[in-house]
Coordinates of C-alpha atoms in Angstrom, one line a residue:
X773 CA 51.2 8.0 29.2
X774 CA 49.8 4.9 28.3
X775 CA 47.6 2.7 30.7
X776 CA 46.9 -0.4 29.1
X777 CA 48.3 -4.0 29.0
X778 CA 51.7 -4.7 26.2
X779 CA 51.7 -8.5 24.8
X780 CA 55.4 -9.4 23.9
X781 CA 56.1 -12.7 22.2
X782 CA 58.8 -13.9 20.3
X783 CA 61.3 -17.3 20.8
X784 CA 64.4 -14.6 19.8
X785 CA 65.6 -14.3 23.6
X786 CA 67.8 -10.9 22.3
X787 CA 64.8 -9.4 20.1
X788 CA 62.8 -9.4 22.8
X789 CA 65.0 -8.3 24.9
X790 CA 65.4 -5.2 22.3
X791 CA 61.9 -4.7 22.1
X792 CA 61.6 -5.1 25.6
X793 CA 63.3 -1.6 26.0
X794 CA 61.7 0.1 23.3
X795 CA 57.8 -0.6 24.7
X796 CA 59.8 0.8 28.2
X797 CA 60.5 4.7 26.7
X798 CA 56.5 4.5 26.8
X799 CA 55.4 2.7 29.0
X800 CA 55.2 1.2 32.4
X801 CA 57.7 -2.5 33.0
X802 CA 54.8 -3.9 34.9
X803 CA 52.4 -3.4 31.9
X804 CA 54.7 -4.7 29.7
X805 CA 53.2 -9.2 29.4
X806 CA 56.1 -11.9 27.6
X807 CA 55.3 -15.1 25.5
X808 CA 58.1 -17.1 23.7
X809 CA 55.5 -19.3 22.2
X810 CA 52.1 -18.8 20.6
X811 CA 50.5 -21.2 22.9
X812 CA 51.9 -19.3 26.1
X813 CA 50.7 -16.2 24.2
X814 CA 47.0 -17.6 23.7
X815 CA 46.5 -18.4 27.5
X816 CA 48.1 -15.0 29.0
X817 CA 45.2 -13.7 26.6
X818 CA 42.8 -16.5 28.3
X819 CA 43.6 -14.2 31.7
X820 CA 44.2 -10.5 31.0
X821 CA 42.6 -7.7 28.9
X822 CA 45.8 -7.2 26.7
X823 CA 45.5 -4.0 24.7
X824 CA 48.3 -4.2 22.5
X825 CA 49.6 -7.6 21.2
X826 CA 53.8 -7.2 19.5
X827 CA 53.9 -10.6 17.5
X828 CA 56.9 -11.8 15.6
X829 CA 56.5 -13.1 12.9
X830 CA 59.2 -16.9 12.6
X831 CA 59.2 -19.0 15.1
X832 CA 58.4 -22.5 15.6
X833 CA 56.0 -24.6 16.2
X834 CA 53.4 -21.8 15.7
X835 CA 54.7 -19.3 13.4
X836 CA 52.6 -15.4 13.6
X837 CA 50.7 -15.0 11.9
X838 CA 48.9 -18.5 12.9
X839 CA 48.9 -16.8 16.5
X840 CA 47.4 -13.7 15.1
X841 CA 45.2 -16.3 13.8
X842 CA 44.4 -17.2 16.8
X843 CA 43.5 -14.0 18.5
X844 CA 41.6 -12.6 15.9
X845 CA 39.3 -15.9 17.2
X846 CA 39.7 -14.3 21.0
X847 CA 39.7 -10.3 20.3
X848 CA 38.9 -9.4 17.0
X849 CA 39.5 -5.7 19.0
X850 CA 42.9 -6.0 20.3
X851 CA 46.1 -4.2 18.5
X852 CA 48.6 -6.4 16.6
X853 CA 51.1 -4.9 15.1
X854 CA 54.8 -7.8 13.8
X855 CA 58.2 -7.2 14.4
X856 CA 59.5 -9.9 12.4
X857 CA 63.5 -9.4 10.5
X858 CA 61.0 -11.0 7.3
X859 CA 59.5 -7.6 5.8
X860 CA 58.2 -9.7 2.9
X861 CA 55.8 -12.2 4.8
X862 CA 55.1 -8.5 7.1
X863 CA 52.7 -7.7 4.0
X864 CA 50.3 -10.9 5.4
X865 CA 50.1 -9.4 8.2
X866 CA 47.8 -7.2 7.0
X867 CA 45.3 -10.5 6.1
X868 CA 44.2 -10.7 9.7
X869 CA 44.2 -7.1 10.8
X870 CA 48.0 -6.5 11.7
X871 CA 47.4 -2.0 11.9
X872 CA 51.5 -2.4 11.2
X873 CA 55.0 -3.8 11.5
X874 CA 58.4 -3.3 12.4
X875 CA 61.5 -5.0 11.2
X876 CA 64.5 -5.6 13.4
X877 CA 66.8 -5.3 14.9
X878 CA 63.9 -2.3 16.7
X879 CA 65.1 1.0 15.7
X880 CA 63.4 3.5 18.5
X881 CA 62.9 6.0 16.0
X882 CA 60.3 3.7 13.9
X883 CA 59.4 1.8 17.3
X884 CA 58.1 5.0 18.7
X885 CA 56.8 6.2 15.5
X886 CA 54.2 2.9 15.1
X887 CA 54.1 2.1 18.7
X888 CA 52.2 5.7 18.7
X889 CA 50.1 4.6 16.3
X890 CA 49.2 2.0 17.6
X891 CA 48.5 4.0 20.7
X892 CA 46.2 6.2 19.4
X893 CA 44.3 3.2 18.3
X894 CA 44.1 0.8 20.7

């Protein structure tokens, strides 16, 4: 089983619950950190060594792409995955070194394949 910390960043409570449920199939609950905003995510990353970040693209104030850029200034190695309902924007994630993306609503099979790939990278 994966041993690192995973940060989930999503401003939508229902979507976050779906992603959290999927994550709990692969990691222990205490390995999951949750942030509902970019600022909160950056603070968490400052305080703990996170291996994987699951990041929503469409968030108020600071969107997921800008959040990813800020994360990259702090940590070039953390694995970034976008969780979004905006597939057309997910392709831009490669510009910030994202590994992949998962479409909302989260499909368990798709999530499991992409999470396994993320673990291998982390």
